[in-house]
Amino acid sequence: MLQKYQALKQARAALLQDGIRDPFAVTFDSIISPTEARLDGQVVTLFGSNNYLGLTLDPSCQQYAAEALAREGTGTSGSRIANGTYSAHTALEAQIARYLGRRDAMLFTTGYQANLGMLSALAGRDDDLLLDADGHASIYDGARLCAAQVTRFRHNDPDDLYRRLKHLSGRPGQKLIVVEGIYSMLGDVAPLREIAAVKRETGAYLLVDEAHSLGVLGAHGRGLAELAGVEADVDYVLGTFSKSLGSIGGFCAADDPDFGLLRVASRAYMFTASLPPAIVASVSRALCVIEERPALRGVLRDHAARLHAGLIKAGFALGAEAASPIVSIRMPDPGTAGLFWNRMLDAGFYVNLALPPATPSSQSLLRMSVTAAHTSAQIDAVVSGAAAIARDFGSLQQAAE
Ligand SMILES: Cc1ncc(COP(=O)(O)O)c(C=O)c1O
């Protein structure tokens, strides 16, 4: 059965030659803080986590989770439509809807399932899905689950989107555009104002996956749509709890009065167990922290700018021109990227290795992410660590281009 994965096996063997550590099999011995862990006995600084506000170890989130765990148990053992809805689930949905200024919200058990469940239920046989070419795997997997026609448009290119929508204008069904706030691999931001203008002109619907931008962008942390001032143009706001909210789960919020119908139409909502009470409680508390502590977003922005500027100054070619909490260094090829990743780990820095086909335009990337919990000293240290390794590779430019 696994014969079809021979090419994958060879690619992995090539990456792992010369005894380098397997970047896709890292197991931390223990977690020390939101920015540090122990790995094979060595303390490493974490620069790969999406724990943007550092809330995974927030004492109040932990306390809420612990109390819910003691009160309601370890799991619900049921789906939302069969004994898996507790009052905390519906309260969290109401809290999310209120926070985002929407009529309704639905929880999903992961962010991945939120995309599967929403796209597959929204887009029917006659409809068209228009997906940004760099969209997350969960968006493309959601598209695979529905009978709609799928059209990819060039990444962050509203003109290309417009042309393709015009081309499809004779078709009978609805058109749904799907974009992200901050893109997970390169850390670049969608031109959402322009995309919203295209949506208005063509009469399409718009879903924005704010996975990496919720709690990060906008005066209240509501995401890119808030920052860009186009919340009214967004029909479906999708997000995950696994990043700035420091836990696991996903949601979608909308104003459509019939939105609730999806609770009995979305298979990824109906046919999986609901979120455990401890998760619901910690996410609910984390959402309050986002509202109560806007300064965390300012710290995060400063840290993102410091990491981005430091790596540019060191001569690296980065994935995005502007700073965001995701900063990716472009590597010349998978082999160099794998070696560089190992050297970073030896130097005490954990970053993400991102290789084709999981990356945009088949690039090899060292993906770094920064959080509000990092210190300036940690950020400066990872920049000089990366610069020193690049110098060892012979030429900084060679490693960076
Ligand atoms: C844009 C985007 N959407 C959805 C997801 C899936 O979220 P989760 O990992 O919480 O299931 C991710 C995960 O990284 C993502 O980057």
Coordinates of C-alpha atoms and ligand atoms in Angstrom, one line a residue:
M1 CA 0.0 0.0 0.0
L2 CA 2.8 2.4 0.7
Q3 CA 4.7 1.8 -2.5
K4 CA 3.4 5.1 -3.9
Y5 CA 5.5 6.9 -1.3
Q6 CA 8.9 5.8 -2.6
A7 CA 9.7 9.3 -4.0
L8 CA 8.8 10.8 -0.6
K9 CA 11.0 8.1 1.1
Q10 CA 14.0 9.1 -1.1
A11 CA 13.5 12.8 -0.5
R12 CA 13.5 12.2 3.2
A13 CA 16.6 10.0 3.0
A14 CA 18.4 12.7 1.0
L15 CA 17.5 15.3 3.7
L16 CA 18.5 13.1 6.6
Q17 CA 21.9 12.0 5.3
D18 CA 25.1 12.7 7.3
G19 CA 23.3 12.1 10.6
I20 CA 21.4 15.4 10.7
R21 CA 18.4 15.5 13.0
D22 CA 15.0 14.8 11.5
P23 CA 13.2 18.2 11.4
F24 CA 9.8 16.5 11.2
A25 CA 10.3 14.3 14.2
V26 CA 11.2 16.7 16.9
T27 CA 10.0 15.7 20.3
F28 CA 10.4 18.1 23.2
D29 CA 11.3 16.6 26.5
S30 CA 9.5 19.4 28.4
I31 CA 8.1 22.9 28.0
I32 CA 9.8 25.5 30.2
S33 CA 7.9 28.6 29.1
P34 CA 6.1 30.0 26.1
T35 CA 9.5 30.6 24.5
E36 CA 11.7 27.8 25.8
A37 CA 11.7 24.0 25.8
R38 CA 14.1 21.2 26.5
L39 CA 15.1 19.1 23.6
D40 CA 17.4 16.1 24.0
G41 CA 18.5 17.7 27.3
Q42 CA 19.3 21.0 25.6
V43 CA 17.4 24.2 26.3
V44 CA 16.2 25.7 23.0
T45 CA 14.5 29.0 22.3
L46 CA 11.2 28.5 20.4
F47 CA 10.9 30.4 17.2
G48 CA 8.4 28.2 15.4
S49 CA 5.3 28.4 17.6
N50 CA 2.1 30.3 16.7
N51 CA 1.6 31.1 20.3
Y52 CA 1.6 34.8 19.3
L53 CA 0.4 36.3 22.6
G54 CA 2.1 33.7 24.7
L55 CA -1.2 32.5 26.2
T56 CA -0.5 28.8 26.3
L57 CA 0.8 29.2 29.9
D58 CA -1.3 32.2 30.9
P59 CA -2.2 31.5 34.6
S60 CA -5.9 32.6 34.2
C61 CA -6.4 30.5 31.1
Q62 CA -4.9 27.5 32.9
Q63 CA -7.1 28.1 35.9
Y64 CA -10.3 28.3 33.9
A65 CA -9.2 25.1 32.0
A66 CA -8.5 23.3 35.3
E67 CA -11.8 24.3 36.9
A68 CA -13.8 23.1 33.8
L69 CA -11.8 19.9 33.8
A70 CA -12.7 19.2 37.4
R71 CA -16.3 20.2 36.9
E72 CA -17.2 18.7 33.6
G73 CA -14.6 16.0 32.8
T74 CA -12.0 15.3 30.2
G75 CA -14.2 15.2 27.1
T76 CA -17.8 15.4 25.9
S77 CA -17.8 12.0 24.1
G78 CA -20.2 13.2 21.6
S79 CA -20.7 15.5 18.6
R80 CA -22.3 18.9 18.8
I81 CA -25.6 17.4 17.6
A82 CA -25.6 14.3 19.8
N83 CA -24.9 15.1 23.5
G84 CA -21.7 17.1 22.8
T85 CA -23.2 20.6 23.4
Y86 CA -22.7 22.0 26.9
S87 CA -23.8 25.5 27.9
A88 CA -20.1 26.5 27.7
H89 CA -20.0 25.7 23.9
T90 CA -23.0 27.9 23.1
A91 CA -21.6 30.6 25.5
L92 CA -18.3 30.6 23.6
E93 CA -20.1 30.9 20.3
A94 CA -22.0 33.9 21.6
Q95 CA -18.8 35.4 23.0
I96 CA -17.0 35.0 19.6
A97 CA -20.0 36.5 17.7
R98 CA -20.2 39.4 20.1
Y99 CA -16.4 40.0 19.9
L100 CA -16.5 40.0 16.1
G101 CA -19.8 42.0 15.8
R102 CA -21.6 39.1 14.1
R103 CA -25.0 37.6 14.5
D104 CA -23.8 34.0 14.9
A105 CA -20.7 31.7 15.3
M106 CA -20.1 28.0 15.1
L107 CA -17.3 26.1 16.8
F108 CA -15.3 23.4 15.1
T109 CA -13.0 20.9 16.8
T110 CA -9.9 22.2 14.9
G111 CA -9.2 25.1 12.6
Y112 CA -8.5 22.6 9.9
Q113 CA -12.0 21.2 10.4
A114 CA -13.5 24.7 10.3
N115 CA -12.3 25.1 6.7
L116 CA -13.4 21.6 5.8
G117 CA -16.8 22.1 7.3
M118 CA -17.4 25.6 6.0
L119 CA -16.2 25.2 2.4
S120 CA -17.8 21.8 1.9
A121 CA -21.1 23.0 3.2
L122 CA -21.2 26.5 1.6
A123 CA -20.2 25.6 -1.9
G124 CA -22.6 23.4 -3.8
R125 CA -22.5 21.8 -7.3
D126 CA -23.3 25.0 -9.3
D127 CA -21.1 27.3 -7.2
D128 CA -17.6 28.5 -7.8
L129 CA -14.8 28.7 -5.2
L130 CA -12.0 31.2 -5.9
L131 CA -9.0 30.3 -3.8
D132 CA -5.7 32.2 -3.4
A133 CA -2.9 30.1 -4.8
D134 CA -1.0 30.1 -1.5
G135 CA -4.1 29.1 0.6
H136 CA -3.6 26.7 3.5
A137 CA -4.0 23.0 2.9
S138 CA -7.2 23.0 5.0
I139 CA -8.8 25.4 2.4
Y140 CA -7.8 23.2 -0.5
D141 CA -8.9 20.0 1.4
G142 CA -12.3 21.7 2.1
A143 CA -12.6 22.5 -1.6
R144 CA -11.9 18.9 -2.5
L145 CA -14.9 17.9 -0.3
C146 CA -17.4 19.9 -2.3
A147 CA -18.8 19.6 -5.8
A148 CA -18.2 23.2 -6.6
Q149 CA -15.8 24.3 -9.4
V150 CA -12.5 25.4 -8.0
T151 CA -10.5 28.3 -9.5
R152 CA -7.1 29.3 -8.2
F153 CA -6.1 32.9 -8.6
R154 CA -2.6 34.3 -8.4
H155 CA -1.4 34.9 -4.8
N156 CA -2.4 38.3 -3.4
D157 CA -3.4 39.5 -6.9
P158 CA -6.9 41.2 -6.9
D159 CA -6.6 41.9 -10.7
D160 CA -6.2 38.2 -11.5
L161 CA -9.1 37.5 -9.1
Y162 CA -11.2 40.1 -11.0
R163 CA -10.4 38.6 -14.4
R164 CA -11.3 35.1 -13.3
L165 CA -14.5 36.2 -11.7
K166 CA -15.5 38.0 -14.9
H167 CA -14.7 34.9 -16.9
L168 CA -17.0 32.9 -14.6
S169 CA -19.8 35.5 -14.6
G170 CA -22.1 33.5 -17.0
R171 CA -22.2 30.5 -14.6
P172 CA -25.4 29.9 -12.6
G173 CA -24.3 29.5 -9.0
Q174 CA -22.7 31.7 -6.3
K175 CA -19.1 32.7 -6.2
L176 CA -17.1 32.4 -2.9
I177 CA -13.7 34.0 -2.6
V178 CA -11.4 32.5 0.1
V179 CA -8.3 34.4 1.3
E180 CA -6.3 34.5 4.5
G181 CA -5.3 37.5 6.7
I182 CA -1.6 36.6 7.2
Y183 CA -0.3 33.8 5.1
S184 CA 1.2 31.0 7.2
M185 CA 4.4 30.3 5.3
L186 CA 5.7 33.7 4.1
G187 CA 4.0 35.9 6.6
D188 CA 2.7 38.2 4.0
V189 CA -0.7 40.0 4.3
A190 CA -3.6 39.9 1.9
P191 CA -4.5 43.1 0.0
L192 CA -7.9 42.9 1.6
R193 CA -9.2 46.3 0.7
E194 CA -8.7 45.6 -3.0
I195 CA -10.1 42.1 -2.7
A196 CA -13.2 43.5 -1.0
A197 CA -13.6 46.0 -3.8
V198 CA -13.5 43.1 -6.3
K199 CA -16.1 41.2 -4.2
R200 CA -18.4 44.2 -4.2
E201 CA -18.1 44.8 -7.9
T202 CA -18.7 41.2 -8.9
G203 CA -21.3 40.3 -6.3
A204 CA -19.2 37.4 -4.9
Y205 CA -19.1 36.3 -1.3
L206 CA -16.0 36.6 0.8
L207 CA -14.5 34.2 3.4
V208 CA -11.4 35.4 5.3
D209 CA -9.4 32.9 7.3
E210 CA -7.9 35.0 10.1
A211 CA -6.0 32.1 11.6
H212 CA -2.8 34.0 11.9
S213 CA -4.2 37.5 12.2
L214 CA -6.9 37.1 14.9
G215 CA -5.6 38.6 18.1
V216 CA -2.7 40.1 16.1
L217 CA -4.0 42.7 13.7
G218 CA -6.6 45.5 14.2
A219 CA -7.2 47.9 17.0
H220 CA -9.2 45.3 18.9
G221 CA -7.4 42.2 17.5
R222 CA -10.3 41.2 15.3
G223 CA -7.8 40.6 12.4
L224 CA -6.9 41.9 9.0
A225 CA -10.5 42.9 8.1
E226 CA -10.6 45.2 11.1
L227 CA -7.2 46.7 10.3
A228 CA -8.2 47.2 6.6
G229 CA -11.6 48.6 7.6
V230 CA -13.5 46.1 5.5
E231 CA -15.3 44.0 8.1
A232 CA -18.7 44.8 6.5
D233 CA -17.5 43.2 3.2
V234 CA -16.5 39.9 4.9
D235 CA -19.4 37.4 4.8
Y236 CA -17.6 34.6 6.8
V237 CA -14.9 35.1 9.4
L238 CA -13.0 31.9 10.0
G239 CA -10.3 31.4 12.6
T240 CA -8.5 28.9 14.9
F241 CA -7.9 28.7 18.6
S242 CA -4.4 27.1 18.1
K243 CA -2.5 30.4 17.5
S244 CA -3.1 33.6 19.5
L245 CA -5.7 31.9 21.7
G246 CA -3.1 29.3 22.7
S247 CA -5.3 26.2 22.6
I248 CA -7.0 24.1 19.9
G249 CA -10.3 24.4 17.9
G250 CA -11.8 26.6 15.2
F251 CA -14.8 28.7 14.4
C252 CA -16.7 30.5 11.8
A253 CA -18.8 33.6 12.4
A254 CA -21.3 35.3 10.0
D255 CA -24.4 37.5 9.9
D256 CA -26.6 35.3 7.7
P257 CA -29.8 34.6 9.6
D258 CA -29.8 31.1 8.2
F259 CA -26.2 30.4 9.3
G260 CA -27.5 28.0 11.9
L261 CA -28.6 25.6 9.2
L262 CA -25.0 24.6 8.8
R263 CA -25.2 22.9 12.1
V264 CA -27.2 20.2 10.4
A265 CA -25.5 20.4 7.1
S266 CA -21.7 20.7 7.8
R267 CA -20.3 17.2 8.1
A268 CA -17.1 18.3 9.8
Y269 CA -19.3 19.9 12.5
M270 CA -21.7 17.1 12.8
F271 CA -19.6 13.9 12.6
T272 CA -16.8 14.6 15.1
A273 CA -16.6 15.0 18.8
S274 CA -17.0 18.5 20.2
L275 CA -14.3 20.4 22.0
P276 CA -13.5 19.3 25.6
P277 CA -14.8 21.6 28.4
A278 CA -11.2 22.6 29.5
I279 CA -10.4 23.8 26.0
V280 CA -13.7 25.8 25.7
A281 CA -13.0 27.4 29.1
S282 CA -9.4 28.3 28.3
V283 CA -10.3 29.8 24.9
S284 CA -13.1 31.8 26.4
R285 CA -10.7 33.2 29.0
A286 CA -8.0 33.9 26.2
L287 CA -10.6 35.9 24.3
C288 CA -11.1 38.0 27.4
V289 CA -7.3 38.5 27.7
I290 CA -7.2 39.7 24.1
E291 CA -9.8 42.3 24.9
E292 CA -8.3 43.2 28.3
R293 CA -4.7 43.5 27.3
P294 CA -4.4 45.3 24.0
A295 CA -0.7 46.2 24.9
L296 CA 0.2 42.5 24.1
R297 CA -0.5 43.3 20.4
G298 CA 1.8 46.3 20.6
V299 CA 4.6 44.2 22.1
L300 CA 4.1 41.5 19.4
R301 CA 4.2 44.1 16.6
D302 CA 7.5 45.5 18.0
H303 CA 9.0 42.0 18.3
A304 CA 7.9 41.2 14.7
A305 CA 9.5 44.5 13.5
R306 CA 12.7 43.7 15.4
L307 CA 13.1 40.2 14.0
H308 CA 12.3 41.3 10.4
A309 CA 14.6 44.3 10.5
G310 CA 17.4 42.3 12.1
L311 CA 17.3 39.5 9.5
I312 CA 17.2 42.0 6.7
K313 CA 20.2 43.9 8.1
A314 CA 22.0 40.5 8.4
G315 CA 21.5 40.2 4.6
F316 CA 18.9 37.5 4.5
A317 CA 16.2 37.3 1.7
L318 CA 12.9 37.2 3.5
G319 CA 9.5 35.9 2.4
A320 CA 7.6 39.2 3.0
E321 CA 8.6 42.8 2.6
A322 CA 6.7 44.0 5.6
A323 CA 7.0 42.7 9.1
S324 CA 4.5 40.3 10.6
P325 CA 4.9 37.7 13.4
I326 CA 5.8 35.2 10.7
V327 CA 9.2 35.8 9.2
S328 CA 10.6 33.3 6.7
I329 CA 14.2 33.1 5.4
R330 CA 14.4 31.9 1.8
M331 CA 16.9 29.1 1.4
P332 CA 18.5 28.1 -1.9
D333 CA 17.5 24.4 -1.8
P334 CA 16.0 21.8 0.5
G335 CA 19.5 20.3 1.3
T336 CA 20.9 23.7 2.5
A337 CA 17.7 24.4 4.3
G338 CA 17.9 21.1 6.2
L339 CA 21.5 21.6 7.2
F340 CA 20.9 25.2 8.2
W341 CA 17.9 24.1 10.3
N342 CA 20.1 21.6 12.1
R343 CA 22.8 24.2 12.7
M344 CA 20.2 26.5 14.2
L345 CA 19.1 23.7 16.6
D346 CA 22.7 23.0 17.6
A347 CA 22.9 26.8 18.4
G348 CA 19.8 26.5 20.6
F349 CA 17.1 27.8 18.3
Y350 CA 14.1 25.8 17.2
V351 CA 12.6 27.2 13.9
N352 CA 10.3 25.5 11.4
L353 CA 11.7 23.9 8.3
A354 CA 9.3 24.3 5.4
L355 CA 9.9 22.4 2.2
P356 CA 8.2 21.8 -1.1
P357 CA 5.5 20.8 -1.8
A358 CA 4.1 22.4 1.4
T359 CA 5.5 25.8 0.5
P360 CA 4.5 28.5 -2.0
S361 CA 6.2 28.3 -5.4
S362 CA 8.2 25.3 -4.1
Q363 CA 10.5 27.4 -2.0
S364 CA 12.7 26.1 0.8
L365 CA 12.1 28.2 3.9
L366 CA 13.3 28.6 7.4
R367 CA 10.0 29.8 8.9
M368 CA 10.3 31.7 12.1
S369 CA 7.5 33.1 14.3
V370 CA 7.8 35.5 17.1
T371 CA 5.5 36.1 20.1
A372 CA 4.8 38.8 22.6
A373 CA 6.4 36.5 25.2
H374 CA 9.8 36.6 23.6
T375 CA 12.4 39.1 24.9
S376 CA 14.4 41.5 22.8
A377 CA 17.5 39.6 23.8
Q378 CA 16.1 36.3 22.5
I379 CA 15.2 38.0 19.2
D380 CA 18.7 39.6 18.9
A381 CA 20.3 36.2 19.7
V382 CA 18.4 34.3 17.0
V383 CA 19.3 37.0 14.4
S384 CA 23.0 36.8 15.3
G385 CA 22.9 33.0 15.5
A386 CA 21.4 32.8 12.0
A387 CA 23.9 35.3 10.7
A388 CA 26.9 33.4 12.1
I389 CA 25.6 30.1 10.6
A390 CA 25.2 31.8 7.2
R391 CA 28.8 33.1 7.4
D392 CA 29.9 29.5 8.1
F393 CA 28.1 28.3 5.0
G394 CA 30.6 30.3 3.0
S395 CA 28.6 33.2 1.8
L396 CA 25.7 34.8 3.5
Q397 CA 24.2 35.7 0.2
Q398 CA 24.5 32.1 -1.0
A399 CA 22.5 30.9 2.0
A400 CA 20.1 33.8 1.9
E401 CA 19.2 33.9 -1.8
Ligands
LIG1 C1 -4.5 29.7 7.4 C2 -4.8 28.5 8.3 N1 -6.0 28.0 8.4 C3 -6.3 26.9 9.1 C4 -5.3 26.3 9.8 C5 -5.6 25.1 10.6 O1 -5.7 25.4 12.0 P1 -5.5 24.3 13.1 O2 -4.0 24.0 13.1 O3 -5.8 25.1 14.4 O4 -6.3 23.2 12.9 C6 -4.0 26.8 9.8 C7 -2.9 26.1 10.5 O5 -1.8 26.4 10.6 C8 -3.7 27.9 9.0 O6 -2.5 28.4 8.9

